[in-house]
Tab-separated table of C-alpha atoms in Angstrom:
chain	number	residue	atom	x	y	z
A	1	UNK	CA	107.043	94.972	0.980
A	2	UNK	CA	110.759	94.882	0.254
A	3	UNK	CA	111.987	91.408	-0.673
A	4	UNK	CA	115.722	91.910	-1.173
A	5	UNK	CA	118.602	93.615	0.580
A	6	UNK	CA	120.672	95.670	-1.855
A	7	UNK	CA	124.150	96.767	-0.821
A	8	UNK	CA	125.309	99.907	-2.602
A	9	UNK	CA	128.362	102.088	-2.131
A	10	UNK	CA	131.796	102.941	-3.424
A	11	UNK	CA	134.279	100.187	-4.273
A	12	UNK	CA	136.237	98.831	-1.346
A	13	UNK	CA	133.564	99.426	1.284
A	14	UNK	CA	132.936	95.720	1.899
A	15	UNK	CA	129.763	95.091	-0.096
A	16	UNK	CA	130.751	91.695	-1.498
A	17	UNK	CA	132.222	90.234	1.662
A	18	UNK	CA	129.489	91.592	3.937
A	19	UNK	CA	126.870	90.398	1.460
A	20	UNK	CA	128.167	86.823	1.514
A	21	UNK	CA	128.301	86.684	5.305
A	22	UNK	CA	124.856	88.247	5.700
A	23	UNK	CA	123.326	85.891	3.126
A	24	UNK	CA	124.670	82.910	5.038
A	25	UNK	CA	123.420	84.232	8.378
A	26	UNK	CA	119.850	84.996	7.297
A	27	UNK	CA	119.478	82.199	4.718
A	28	UNK	CA	119.132	84.422	1.666
A	29	UNK	CA	120.890	83.730	-1.623
A	30	UNK	CA	123.825	86.007	-2.444
A	31	UNK	CA	124.119	87.733	-5.829
A	32	UNK	CA	126.927	90.025	-6.984
A	33	UNK	CA	125.860	92.179	-9.941
A	34	UNK	CA	129.433	92.452	-11.229
A	35	UNK	CA	129.760	88.645	-11.311
A	36	UNK	CA	126.377	88.425	-13.056
A	37	UNK	CA	127.564	90.859	-15.747
A	38	UNK	CA	130.665	88.703	-16.203
A	39	UNK	CA	128.527	85.555	-16.564
A	40	UNK	CA	126.244	87.151	-19.146
A	41	UNK	CA	129.030	88.673	-21.248
A	42	UNK	CA	131.691	86.016	-20.799
A	43	UNK	CA	134.148	88.839	-20.062
A	44	UNK	CA	135.704	90.196	-16.896
A	45	UNK	CA	134.717	93.697	-15.822
A	46	UNK	CA	138.203	94.915	-16.774
A	47	UNK	CA	137.861	93.368	-20.241
A	48	UNK	CA	134.496	95.066	-20.760
A	49	UNK	CA	135.947	98.444	-19.755
A	50	UNK	CA	139.094	97.950	-21.862
A	51	UNK	CA	137.440	96.555	-24.999
A	52	UNK	CA	133.978	98.131	-25.005
A	53	UNK	CA	134.082	101.077	-22.598
A	54	UNK	CA	132.244	102.086	-19.465
A	55	UNK	CA	128.934	102.733	-21.263
A	56	UNK	CA	128.733	99.116	-22.419
A	57	UNK	CA	129.403	97.952	-18.878
A	58	UNK	CA	126.714	100.288	-17.501
A	59	UNK	CA	124.220	98.952	-20.062
A	60	UNK	CA	124.943	95.349	-19.065
A	61	UNK	CA	124.740	96.371	-15.409
A	62	UNK	CA	121.272	97.875	-15.986
A	63	UNK	CA	120.034	94.644	-17.551
A	64	UNK	CA	121.318	92.689	-14.554
A	65	UNK	CA	119.766	95.191	-12.095
A	66	UNK	CA	116.382	94.690	-13.726
A	67	UNK	CA	116.771	90.899	-13.675
A	68	UNK	CA	117.792	90.621	-10.020
A	69	UNK	CA	115.038	92.986	-8.897
A	70	UNK	CA	112.474	90.395	-10.003
A	71	UNK	CA	113.866	87.895	-7.501
A	72	UNK	CA	113.029	87.462	-3.819
A	73	UNK	CA	115.002	86.892	-0.633
A	74	UNK	CA	118.358	87.834	-2.109
A	75	UNK	CA	121.318	89.786	-0.818
A	76	UNK	CA	122.412	91.810	-3.839
A	77	UNK	CA	125.884	93.322	-3.830
A	78	UNK	CA	126.167	95.970	-6.528
A	79	UNK	CA	128.984	97.639	-8.383
A	80	UNK	CA	129.904	101.062	-7.026
A	81	UNK	CA	128.477	102.916	-10.019
A	82	UNK	CA	125.131	101.151	-10.340
A	83	UNK	CA	123.407	104.195	-8.807
A	84	UNK	CA	124.644	106.466	-11.611
A	85	UNK	CA	121.637	105.478	-13.707
A	86	UNK	CA	118.326	106.547	-12.143
A	87	UNK	CA	116.502	103.602	-13.717
A	88	UNK	CA	118.772	101.204	-11.790
A	89	UNK	CA	117.947	102.923	-8.507
A	90	UNK	CA	114.223	102.874	-9.246
A	91	UNK	CA	114.344	99.204	-10.227
A	92	UNK	CA	116.342	98.107	-7.182
A	93	UNK	CA	114.262	100.236	-4.785
A	94	UNK	CA	111.046	98.682	-6.060
A	95	UNK	CA	111.843	95.365	-4.381
A	96	UNK	CA	114.876	96.045	-2.245
A	97	UNK	CA	115.974	97.720	0.933
A	98	UNK	CA	119.002	99.796	-0.090
A	99	UNK	CA	121.867	99.891	2.397
A	100	UNK	CA	124.900	102.003	1.577
A	101	UNK	CA	128.249	100.845	2.879
A	102	UNK	CA	130.800	103.624	3.039
A	103	UNK	CA	134.299	104.210	4.390
A	104	UNK	CA	136.880	106.970	4.454
A	105	UNK	CA	138.931	107.511	1.283
A	106	UNK	CA	142.069	106.434	3.159
A	107	UNK	CA	140.529	103.125	4.228
A	108	UNK	CA	139.150	102.506	0.739
A	109	UNK	CA	142.561	103.210	-0.814
A	110	UNK	CA	144.214	100.822	1.621
A	111	UNK	CA	141.700	98.106	0.715
A	112	UNK	CA	141.617	98.512	-3.070
A	113	UNK	CA	145.314	99.205	-3.644
A	114	UNK	CA	145.978	95.568	-2.797
A	115	UNK	CA	143.901	94.496	-5.800
A	116	UNK	CA	144.590	95.355	-9.412
A	117	UNK	CA	141.444	93.929	-11.068
A	118	UNK	CA	139.308	97.028	-10.542
A	119	UNK	CA	138.904	98.972	-13.798
A	120	UNK	CA	138.665	102.404	-12.184
A	121	UNK	CA	141.900	101.977	-10.210
A	122	UNK	CA	144.722	103.678	-12.057
A	123	UNK	CA	148.395	103.967	-11.222
A	124	UNK	CA	147.918	107.622	-10.267
A	125	UNK	CA	145.083	106.709	-7.883
A	126	UNK	CA	145.427	107.631	-4.207
A	127	UNK	CA	143.197	108.606	-1.273
A	128	UNK	CA	142.816	112.171	-2.603
A	129	UNK	CA	141.591	110.983	-5.985
A	130	UNK	CA	139.227	108.540	-4.275
A	131	UNK	CA	137.871	111.402	-2.141
A	132	UNK	CA	137.116	113.373	-5.326
A	133	UNK	CA	135.412	110.393	-6.959
A	134	UNK	CA	133.381	109.754	-3.812
A	135	UNK	CA	132.291	113.391	-3.628
A	136	UNK	CA	131.030	113.149	-7.196
A	137	UNK	CA	128.993	110.044	-6.414
A	138	UNK	CA	127.707	111.159	-3.012
A	139	UNK	CA	124.442	112.632	-4.365
A	140	UNK	CA	123.667	109.320	-6.061
A	141	UNK	CA	124.098	107.337	-2.849
A	142	UNK	CA	121.438	109.467	-1.128
A	143	UNK	CA	118.888	106.938	-2.409
A	144	UNK	CA	119.926	104.524	0.367
A	145	UNK	CA	117.455	103.663	3.093
A	146	UNK	CA	120.344	103.213	5.539
A	147	UNK	CA	124.044	104.068	5.627
A	148	UNK	CA	126.803	102.206	7.483
A	149	UNK	CA	130.399	103.410	7.746
A	150	UNK	CA	132.645	100.334	7.600
A	151	UNK	CA	135.923	102.203	8.201
A	152	UNK	CA	136.465	101.105	11.786
A	153	UNK	CA	134.195	98.068	11.955
A	154	UNK	CA	134.914	94.409	11.467
A	155	UNK	CA	132.929	92.538	8.858
A	156	UNK	CA	130.872	90.857	11.570
A	157	UNK	CA	130.092	94.208	13.205
A	158	UNK	CA	128.755	95.491	9.882
A	159	UNK	CA	126.655	92.348	9.435
A	160	UNK	CA	125.304	92.683	12.985
A	161	UNK	CA	124.379	96.310	12.318
A	162	UNK	CA	122.413	95.252	9.242
A	163	UNK	CA	120.721	92.493	11.248
A	164	UNK	CA	119.646	95.090	13.830
A	165	UNK	CA	118.143	97.212	11.047
A	166	UNK	CA	116.215	94.191	9.772
A	167	UNK	CA	115.031	93.243	13.263
A	168	UNK	CA	113.778	96.794	13.837
A	169	UNK	CA	111.932	96.729	10.513
A	170	UNK	CA	110.345	93.400	11.425
A	171	UNK	CA	109.141	94.837	14.709
A	172	UNK	CA	108.038	98.260	13.425
A	173	UNK	CA	106.745	97.433	9.951
A	174	UNK	CA	105.899	93.748	10.149
A	175	UNK	CA	108.382	92.784	7.452
A	176	UNK	CA	109.798	89.272	7.522
A	177	UNK	CA	113.537	89.158	6.918
A	178	UNK	CA	114.658	86.126	8.860
A	179	UNK	CA	113.785	82.579	7.907
A	180	UNK	CA	114.131	79.750	10.397
A	181	UNK	CA	117.277	77.723	9.835
A	182	UNK	CA	116.786	74.021	9.314
A	183	UNK	CA	118.999	71.133	8.396
A	184	UNK	CA	122.640	71.569	7.495
A	185	UNK	CA	122.743	75.389	7.786
A	186	UNK	CA	121.384	75.283	11.344
A	187	UNK	CA	123.988	72.693	12.313
A	188	UNK	CA	126.813	74.673	10.636
A	189	UNK	CA	125.870	77.872	12.439
A	190	UNK	CA	125.472	76.120	15.799
A	191	UNK	CA	128.997	74.746	15.405
A	192	UNK	CA	130.322	78.249	14.623
A	193	UNK	CA	128.825	79.654	17.819
């Protein structure tokens, strides 16, 4: 049985933000593989790319992918290129339900152009370049169990769509994805409603 929910997809599709909201709603712990790489190395992703290159980052990312796949009841938000290494996909699939978040190149460009900390964003980057990069990665994202286009959805709509997937899997396959809320979290969510 799958024990984790793994969000994959190109940068700027909402993986981190959706992951945090979903983790809160279903009482899973949230893990961001990029932040885990930063913790382990003591460097930002940009510093790793600048000082050691993409291959070093991908190696650190693979170590983190293996580590987080041993955990249970986690929402794991991954870096956009984690699927480039087949061993990462195999490791994450072994214990996780893979959900790809996607969006149009134009929407992604709008989202990521506001941030400068992403190592693959260059000054000459635009929606056309993003479309080319996405096309190159598309075959790798085919490993996803489900795909959600976030282009015209709010964050909560994306989270609700994932919740519907999990509810259907509970009903059809007997998987348990939702834990009863008790204590402070139950009170916090009841106040939000």
